[in-house]
Short mmCIF file of C-alpha atoms in Angstrom, two decimals:
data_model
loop_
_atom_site.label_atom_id
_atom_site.label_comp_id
_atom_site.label_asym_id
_atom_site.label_seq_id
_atom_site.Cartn_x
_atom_site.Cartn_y
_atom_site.Cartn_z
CA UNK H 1 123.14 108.36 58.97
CA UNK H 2 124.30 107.10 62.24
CA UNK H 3 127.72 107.77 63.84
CA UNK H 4 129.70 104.45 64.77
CA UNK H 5 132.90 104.06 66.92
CA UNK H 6 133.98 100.28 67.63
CA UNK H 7 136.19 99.20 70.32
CA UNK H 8 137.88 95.79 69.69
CA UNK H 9 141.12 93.49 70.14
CA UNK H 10 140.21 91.38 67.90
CA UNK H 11 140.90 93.07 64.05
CA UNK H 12 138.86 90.19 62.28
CA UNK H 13 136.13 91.40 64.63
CA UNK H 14 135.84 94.82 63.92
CA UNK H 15 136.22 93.76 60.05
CA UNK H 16 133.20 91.98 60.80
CA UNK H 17 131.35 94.18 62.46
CA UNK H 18 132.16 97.18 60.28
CA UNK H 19 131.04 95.58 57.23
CA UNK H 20 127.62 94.12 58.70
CA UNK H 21 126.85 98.02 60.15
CA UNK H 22 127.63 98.97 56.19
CA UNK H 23 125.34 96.88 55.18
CA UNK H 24 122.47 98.00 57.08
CA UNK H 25 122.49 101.13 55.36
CA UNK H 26 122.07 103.20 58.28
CA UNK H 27 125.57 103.28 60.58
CA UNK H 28 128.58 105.07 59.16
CA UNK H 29 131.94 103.84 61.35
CA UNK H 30 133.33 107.15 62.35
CA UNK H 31 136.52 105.49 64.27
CA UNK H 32 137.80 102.07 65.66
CA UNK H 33 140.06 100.93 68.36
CA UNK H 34 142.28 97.59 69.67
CA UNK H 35 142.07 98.80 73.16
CA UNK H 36 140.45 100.90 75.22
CA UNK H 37 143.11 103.81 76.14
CA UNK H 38 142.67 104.55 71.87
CA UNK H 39 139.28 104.93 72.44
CA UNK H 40 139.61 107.13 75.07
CA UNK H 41 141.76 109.48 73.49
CA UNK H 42 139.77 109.31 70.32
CA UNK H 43 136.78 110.93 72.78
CA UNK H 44 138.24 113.79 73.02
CA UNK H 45 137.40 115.05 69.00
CA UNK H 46 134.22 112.92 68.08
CA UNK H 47 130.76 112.43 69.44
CA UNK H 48 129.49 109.20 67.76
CA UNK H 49 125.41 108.55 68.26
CA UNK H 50 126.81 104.49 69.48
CA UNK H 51 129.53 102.80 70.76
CA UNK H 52 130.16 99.30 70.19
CA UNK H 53 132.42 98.19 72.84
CA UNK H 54 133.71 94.62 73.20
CA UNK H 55 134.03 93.67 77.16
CA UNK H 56 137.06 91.18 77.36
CA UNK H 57 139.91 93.57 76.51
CA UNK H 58 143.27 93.63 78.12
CA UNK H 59 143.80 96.91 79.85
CA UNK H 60 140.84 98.36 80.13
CA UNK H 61 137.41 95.97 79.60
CA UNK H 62 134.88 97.11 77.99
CA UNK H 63 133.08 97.34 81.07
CA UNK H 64 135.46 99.94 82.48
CA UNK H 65 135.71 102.16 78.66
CA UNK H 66 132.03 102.29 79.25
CA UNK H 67 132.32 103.21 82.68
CA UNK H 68 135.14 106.40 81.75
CA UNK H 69 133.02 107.38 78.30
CA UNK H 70 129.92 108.12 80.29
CA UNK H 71 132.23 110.64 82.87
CA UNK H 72 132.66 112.48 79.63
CA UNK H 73 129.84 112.02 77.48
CA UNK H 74 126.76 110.89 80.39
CA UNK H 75 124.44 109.99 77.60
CA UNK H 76 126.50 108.09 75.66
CA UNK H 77 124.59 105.24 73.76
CA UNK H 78 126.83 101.67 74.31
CA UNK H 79 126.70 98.43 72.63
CA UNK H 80 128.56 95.70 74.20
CA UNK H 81 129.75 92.64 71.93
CA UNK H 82 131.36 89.57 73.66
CA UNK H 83 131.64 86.01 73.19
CA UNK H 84 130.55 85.24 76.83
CA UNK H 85 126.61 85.89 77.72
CA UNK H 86 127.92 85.93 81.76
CA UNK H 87 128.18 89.69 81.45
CA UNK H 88 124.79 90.37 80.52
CA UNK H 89 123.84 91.66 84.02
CA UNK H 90 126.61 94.27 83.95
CA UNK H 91 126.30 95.15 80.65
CA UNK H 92 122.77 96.22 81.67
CA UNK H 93 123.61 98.13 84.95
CA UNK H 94 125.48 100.17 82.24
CA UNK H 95 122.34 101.15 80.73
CA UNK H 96 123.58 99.79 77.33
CA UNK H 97 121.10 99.96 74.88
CA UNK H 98 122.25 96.65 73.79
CA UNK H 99 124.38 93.08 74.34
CA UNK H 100 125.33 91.55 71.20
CA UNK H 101 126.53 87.55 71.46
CA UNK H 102 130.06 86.92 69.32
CA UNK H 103 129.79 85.55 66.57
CA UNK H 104 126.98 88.77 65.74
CA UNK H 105 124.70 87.87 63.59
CA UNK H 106 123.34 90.49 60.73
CA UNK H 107 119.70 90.26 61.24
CA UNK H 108 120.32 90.58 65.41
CA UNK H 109 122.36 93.61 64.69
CA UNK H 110 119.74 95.20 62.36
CA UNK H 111 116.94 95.27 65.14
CA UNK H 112 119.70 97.12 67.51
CA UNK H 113 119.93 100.03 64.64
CA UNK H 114 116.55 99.91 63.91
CA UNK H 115 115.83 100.58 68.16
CA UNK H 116 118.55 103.30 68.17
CA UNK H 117 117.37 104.89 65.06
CA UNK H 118 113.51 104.89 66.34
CA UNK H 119 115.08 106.03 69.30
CA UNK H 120 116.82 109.08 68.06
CA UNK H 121 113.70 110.08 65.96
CA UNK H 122 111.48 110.12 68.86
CA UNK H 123 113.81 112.44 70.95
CA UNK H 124 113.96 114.87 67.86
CA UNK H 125 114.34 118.67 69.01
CA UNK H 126 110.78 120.22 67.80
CA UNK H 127 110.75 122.39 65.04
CA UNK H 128 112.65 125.45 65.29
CA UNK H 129 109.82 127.57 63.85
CA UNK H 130 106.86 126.22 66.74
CA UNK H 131 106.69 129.11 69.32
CA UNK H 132 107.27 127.78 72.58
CA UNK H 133 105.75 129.34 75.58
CA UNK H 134 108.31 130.18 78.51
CA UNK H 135 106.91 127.08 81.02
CA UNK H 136 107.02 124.31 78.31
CA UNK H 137 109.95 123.06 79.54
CA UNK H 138 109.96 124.16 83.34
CA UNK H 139 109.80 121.68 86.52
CA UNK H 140 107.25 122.17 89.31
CA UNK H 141 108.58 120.15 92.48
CA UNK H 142 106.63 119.61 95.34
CA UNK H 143 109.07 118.18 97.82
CA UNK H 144 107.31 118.96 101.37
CA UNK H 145 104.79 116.00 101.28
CA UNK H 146 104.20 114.71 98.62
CA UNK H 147 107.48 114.19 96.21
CA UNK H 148 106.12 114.92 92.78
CA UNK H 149 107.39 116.44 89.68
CA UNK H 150 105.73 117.57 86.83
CA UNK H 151 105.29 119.82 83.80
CA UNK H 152 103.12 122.70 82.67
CA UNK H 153 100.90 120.06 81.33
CA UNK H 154 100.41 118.85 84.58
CA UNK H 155 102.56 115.34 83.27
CA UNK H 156 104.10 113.62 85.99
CA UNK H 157 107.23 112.47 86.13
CA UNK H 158 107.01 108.59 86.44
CA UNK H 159 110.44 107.38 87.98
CA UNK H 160 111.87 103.93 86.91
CA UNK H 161 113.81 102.68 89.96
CA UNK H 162 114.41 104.30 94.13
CA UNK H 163 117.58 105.63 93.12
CA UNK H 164 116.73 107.88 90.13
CA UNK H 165 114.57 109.60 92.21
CA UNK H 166 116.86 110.33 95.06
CA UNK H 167 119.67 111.05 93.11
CA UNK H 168 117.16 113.79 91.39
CA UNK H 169 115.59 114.99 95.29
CA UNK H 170 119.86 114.96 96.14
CA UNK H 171 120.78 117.33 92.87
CA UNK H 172 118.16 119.62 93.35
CA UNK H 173 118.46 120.27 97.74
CA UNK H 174 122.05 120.52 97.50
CA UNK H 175 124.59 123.02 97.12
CA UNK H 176 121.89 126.00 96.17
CA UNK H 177 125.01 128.64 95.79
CA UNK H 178 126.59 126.91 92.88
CA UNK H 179 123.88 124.23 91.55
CA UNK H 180 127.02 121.97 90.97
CA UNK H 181 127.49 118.74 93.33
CA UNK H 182 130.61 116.52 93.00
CA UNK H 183 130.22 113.18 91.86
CA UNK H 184 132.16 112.07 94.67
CA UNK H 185 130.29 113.52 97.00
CA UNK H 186 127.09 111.94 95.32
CA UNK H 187 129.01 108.37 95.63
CA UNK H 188 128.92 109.39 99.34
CA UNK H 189 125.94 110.38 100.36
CA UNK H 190 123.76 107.71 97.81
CA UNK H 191 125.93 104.90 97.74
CA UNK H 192 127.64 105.03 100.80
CA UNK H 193 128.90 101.58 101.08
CA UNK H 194 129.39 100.17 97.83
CA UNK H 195 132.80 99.77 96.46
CA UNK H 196 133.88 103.46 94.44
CA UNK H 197 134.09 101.97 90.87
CA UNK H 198 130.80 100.09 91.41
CA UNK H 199 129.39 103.18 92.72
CA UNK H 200 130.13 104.97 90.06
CA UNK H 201 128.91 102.49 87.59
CA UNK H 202 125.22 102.62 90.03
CA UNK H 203 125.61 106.82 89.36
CA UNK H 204 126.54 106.66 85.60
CA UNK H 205 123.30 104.18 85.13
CA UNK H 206 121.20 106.52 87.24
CA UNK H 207 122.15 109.42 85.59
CA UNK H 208 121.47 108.11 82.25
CA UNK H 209 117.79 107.16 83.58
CA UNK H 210 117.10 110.08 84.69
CA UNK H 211 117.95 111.78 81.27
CA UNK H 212 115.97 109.72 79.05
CA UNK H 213 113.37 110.41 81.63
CA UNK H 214 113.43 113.44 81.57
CA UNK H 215 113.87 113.85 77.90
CA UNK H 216 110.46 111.71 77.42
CA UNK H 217 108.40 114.36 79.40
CA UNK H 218 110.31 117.13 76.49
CA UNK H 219 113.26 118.51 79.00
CA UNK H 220 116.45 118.20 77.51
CA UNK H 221 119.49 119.58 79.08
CA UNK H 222 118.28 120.11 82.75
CA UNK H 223 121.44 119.21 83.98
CA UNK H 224 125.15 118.78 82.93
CA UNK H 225 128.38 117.16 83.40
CA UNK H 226 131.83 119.36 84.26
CA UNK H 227 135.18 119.03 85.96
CA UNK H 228 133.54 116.18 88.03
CA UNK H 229 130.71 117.97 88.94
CA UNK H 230 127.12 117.77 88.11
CA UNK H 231 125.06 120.97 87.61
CA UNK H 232 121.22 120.97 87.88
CA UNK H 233 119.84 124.13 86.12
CA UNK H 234 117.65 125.08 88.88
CA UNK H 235 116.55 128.68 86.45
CA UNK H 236 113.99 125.88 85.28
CA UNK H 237 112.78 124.80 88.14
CA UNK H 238 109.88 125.69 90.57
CA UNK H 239 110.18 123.97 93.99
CA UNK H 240 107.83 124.46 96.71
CA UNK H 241 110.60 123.90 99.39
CA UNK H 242 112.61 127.02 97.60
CA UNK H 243 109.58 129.06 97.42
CA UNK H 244 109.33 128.80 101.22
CA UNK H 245 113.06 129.51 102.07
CA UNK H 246 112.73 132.44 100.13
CA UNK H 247 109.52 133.78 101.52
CA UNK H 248 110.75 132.94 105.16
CA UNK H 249 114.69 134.55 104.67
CA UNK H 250 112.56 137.53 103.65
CA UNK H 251 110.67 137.58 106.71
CA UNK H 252 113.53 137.50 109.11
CA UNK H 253 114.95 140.52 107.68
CA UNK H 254 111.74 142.68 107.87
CA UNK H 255 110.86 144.49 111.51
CA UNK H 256 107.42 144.20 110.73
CA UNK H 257 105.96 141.53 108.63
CA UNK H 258 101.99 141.93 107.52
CA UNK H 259 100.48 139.01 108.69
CA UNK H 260 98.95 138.07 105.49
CA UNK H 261 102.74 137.27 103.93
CA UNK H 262 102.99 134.72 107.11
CA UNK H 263 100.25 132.91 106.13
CA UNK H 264 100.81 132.92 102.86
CA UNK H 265 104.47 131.23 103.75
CA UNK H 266 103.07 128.75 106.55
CA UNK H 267 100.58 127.68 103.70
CA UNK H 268 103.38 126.55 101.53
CA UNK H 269 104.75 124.00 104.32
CA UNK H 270 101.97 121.74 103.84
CA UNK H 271 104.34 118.78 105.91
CA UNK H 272 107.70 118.03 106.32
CA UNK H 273 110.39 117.80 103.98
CA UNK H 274 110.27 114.15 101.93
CA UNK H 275 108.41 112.86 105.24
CA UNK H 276 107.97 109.25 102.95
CA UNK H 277 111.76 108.65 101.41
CA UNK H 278 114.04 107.29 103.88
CA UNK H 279 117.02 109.42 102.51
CA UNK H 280 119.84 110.00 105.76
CA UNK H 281 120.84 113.45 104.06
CA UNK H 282 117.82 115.32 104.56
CA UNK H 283 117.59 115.02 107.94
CA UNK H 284 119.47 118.45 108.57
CA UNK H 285 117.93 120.60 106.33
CA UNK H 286 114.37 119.22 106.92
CA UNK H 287 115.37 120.20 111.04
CA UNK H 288 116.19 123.45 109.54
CA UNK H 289 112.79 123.64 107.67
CA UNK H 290 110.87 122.73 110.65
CA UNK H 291 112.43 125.02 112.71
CA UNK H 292 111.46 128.02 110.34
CA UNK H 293 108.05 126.92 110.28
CA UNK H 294 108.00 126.80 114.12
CA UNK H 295 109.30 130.12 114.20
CA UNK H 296 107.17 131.55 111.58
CA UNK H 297 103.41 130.28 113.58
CA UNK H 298 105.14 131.53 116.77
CA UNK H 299 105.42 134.74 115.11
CA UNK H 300 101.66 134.41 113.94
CA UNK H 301 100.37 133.84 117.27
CA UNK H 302 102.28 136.99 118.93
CA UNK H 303 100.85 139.43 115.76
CA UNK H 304 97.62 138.36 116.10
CA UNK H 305 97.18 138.55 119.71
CA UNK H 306 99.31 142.46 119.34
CA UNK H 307 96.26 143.23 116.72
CA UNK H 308 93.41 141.48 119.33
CA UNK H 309 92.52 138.15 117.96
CA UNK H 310 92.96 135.94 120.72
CA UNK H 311 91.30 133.21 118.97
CA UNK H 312 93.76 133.19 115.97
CA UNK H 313 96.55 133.90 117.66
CA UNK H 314 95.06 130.54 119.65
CA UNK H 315 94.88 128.31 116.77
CA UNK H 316 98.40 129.31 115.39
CA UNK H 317 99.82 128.68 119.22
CA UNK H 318 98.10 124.91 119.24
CA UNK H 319 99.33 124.41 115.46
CA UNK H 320 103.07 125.02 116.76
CA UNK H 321 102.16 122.48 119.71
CA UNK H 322 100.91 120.06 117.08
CA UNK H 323 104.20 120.11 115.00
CA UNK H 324 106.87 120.88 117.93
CA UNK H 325 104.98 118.76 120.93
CA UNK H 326 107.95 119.76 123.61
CA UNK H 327 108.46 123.20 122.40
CA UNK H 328 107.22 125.44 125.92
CA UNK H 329 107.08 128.36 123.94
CA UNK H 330 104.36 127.40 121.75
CA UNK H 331 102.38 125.87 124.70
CA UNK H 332 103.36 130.01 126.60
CA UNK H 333 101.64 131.49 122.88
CA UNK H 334 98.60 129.23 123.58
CA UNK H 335 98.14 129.59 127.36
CA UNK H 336 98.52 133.79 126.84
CA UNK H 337 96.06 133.90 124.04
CA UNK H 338 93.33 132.01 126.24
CA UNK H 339 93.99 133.66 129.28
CA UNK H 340 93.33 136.74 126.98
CA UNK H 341 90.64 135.40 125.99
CA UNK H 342 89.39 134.98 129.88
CA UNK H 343 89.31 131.19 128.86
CA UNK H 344 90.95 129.73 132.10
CA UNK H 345 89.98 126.09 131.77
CA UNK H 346 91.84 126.33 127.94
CA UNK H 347 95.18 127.86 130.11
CA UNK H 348 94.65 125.04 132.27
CA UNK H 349 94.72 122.38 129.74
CA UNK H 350 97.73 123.95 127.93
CA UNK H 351 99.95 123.72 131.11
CA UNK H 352 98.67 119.95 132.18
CA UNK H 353 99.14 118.89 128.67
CA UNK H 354 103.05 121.37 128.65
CA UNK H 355 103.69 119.26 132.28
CA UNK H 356 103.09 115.89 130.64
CA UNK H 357 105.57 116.49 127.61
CA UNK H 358 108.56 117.65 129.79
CA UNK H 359 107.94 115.12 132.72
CA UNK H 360 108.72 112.91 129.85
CA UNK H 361 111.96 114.33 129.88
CA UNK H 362 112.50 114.61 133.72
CA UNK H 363 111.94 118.59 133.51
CA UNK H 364 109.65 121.11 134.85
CA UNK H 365 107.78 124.29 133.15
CA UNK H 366 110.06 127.44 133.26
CA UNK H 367 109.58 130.27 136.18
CA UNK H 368 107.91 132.36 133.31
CA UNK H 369 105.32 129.44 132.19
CA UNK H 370 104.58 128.79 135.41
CA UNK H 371 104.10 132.33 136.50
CA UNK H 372 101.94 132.97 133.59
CA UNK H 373 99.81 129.85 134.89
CA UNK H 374 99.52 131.46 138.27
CA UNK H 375 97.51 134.25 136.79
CA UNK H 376 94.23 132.19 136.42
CA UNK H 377 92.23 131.25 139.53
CA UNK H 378 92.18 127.91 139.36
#
């Protein structure tokens, strides 16, 4: 049987309402309150599967008890009842499973249990006794490219609105030590200019998406709620992007790095970091991403010309031109791997094309480039 709490001024309405929920033969009321602040305080000891919350309260609306249940309890199923059909829009941006019109009528209020109890038996925890294999419930991200998330299955992860999605992309690139962001700080970065306690309302709703979600694809729990903070249990997760800082923090502590691990890395940064959301916070660490990248087919280019393969070391030179077009360096890599090559027209059309880029930005090709260029007869 169903759990019930009921939030109301009005005592004739929670009579009301009580005794229609008996009726049904499904709800038991666990608790009621004339005002939100009881409520509140009632949260602390019970867990009830709904809340029926009336919005026009003095104090506290109902609005607002929704907003301050869902800091505690994120997945907290809501009713609202009211005599005014002007807060239907809010009510919604809530996620409330439902908006009941004063006076409630029975057979209105039976379809509402009858969704929350389908509801309830869908998400059902499998039996106990089915073996699970250790990937059922594990995340594979791809986040350079291509944002995507699925399952073992290979189920993707269809998200309902812009903001569900970034707020997932924000949870999971964020704060790596701890796995634990501040809601604040989410407010911040997401909803930058929207008024706090709407904000937070916007988070709360997301949040909840992003749960049920989740929970449709069979992941339950991925991420919690505590002291403010929200904490994304990244142990579950497989993310290209942390697959390649791992690889490449690796590399920069080793003296000598086989240059099959290199590859390996470079073919995991298959494009840049969420090159199609337009999300302001990932500008710093996709830099930083870049940059390792660059680094990393620099490095190619100087083992494989050390082992002799001027034509690889070549091609991994002109691939760090591609991605970093005024980086001199990479067009130094390609011009010394030609010229090793005894390919002087290649050297040639390294440094016109290197000459081009910086006279672009009013410079000139270092003593060393240049010297290197002098070394062909041209």
């Amino acid at each position: 049987m169903l759990q019930a709490y009921l939030v109301d001024d009005e005592p004739h309405a929670l009579n009301m309402l009580e005794m229609f929920l008996a009726r049904t033969g499904k709800v038991h009321v666990a608790g009621r309150a004339a005002n939100g602040f009881d409520a509140l305080d009632a949260l602390r000891n019970i867990r009830p599967d709904i809340w029926f919350l009336d919005i026009e309260m003095p104090g506290m609306s109902g609005l607002e008890l929704a907003a301050n249940i869902h800091e505690v309890e994120p997945d907290a199923v809501i009713v609202f009842t009211t005599a005014y059909d002007q807060y239907a829009v809010a009510a919604f941006e809530h996620e409330a499973l439902d908006y009941l019109l004063k006076p409630i009528e029975m057979g209105r209020l039976s379809r509402t249990i009858e969704r929350l109890t389908k509801e309830k038996r869908e998400s059902r925890p499998p039996d106990p006794l089915v073996v699970k294999t250790d990937n059922t419930d594990k995340l594979f991200v791809q986040l350079l490219g291509t944002f995507r998330v699925a399952i073992t299955n290979g189920k993707t992860l269809m998200w309902r609105t812009a903001k569900e999605k970034e707020l997932f992309a924000y949870l999971l690139l964020n704060n790596s030590a701890t796995s634990a962001v501040h809601r604040d700080r989410i407010i911040e970065k997401l909803w930058p200019d929207e008024p706090y306690e709407k904000a937070k309302i916007y988070l709360h709703t997301c949040v909840s998406l992003l749960r049920k979600n989740l929970r449709n694809m069979g992941i339950e729990q991925l991420f919690s709620y505590k002291s403010e903070h929200y904490i994304l249990d990244k142990e579950r997760i497989r993310a290209d992007v942390f697959d390649f800082l791992d690889v490449s923090f690796k590399i920069e502590q080793q003296a000598d790095v086989p240059i099959a691990l290199i590859e390996q890395t470079l073919h995991l940064y298959q494009d840049e970091l969420l090159p199609q959301e337009d999300y302001p916070w990932v500008v710093e660490l996709s830099h930083r991403l870049e940059q390792f990248a660059l680094e990393l087919r620099l490095k190619l280019s100087e083992k494989y010309l050390d082992s002799n393969n001027g034509r690889k070391a070549a091609e991994a030179a002109e691939r760090a031109i591609s991605q970093s077009p005024y980086e001199e360096e990479a067009y130094r890599h390609a011009m010394q791997a030609y010229l090793y090559m005894g390919k002087h027209d290649h050297v040639l059309r390294i440094y016109q094309n290197l000459k081009e880029r910086l006279t672009e930005l009013s410079i000139q090709p270092s003593p060393v480039t240049r010297q290197l260029y002098e070394q062909i007869e041209v």
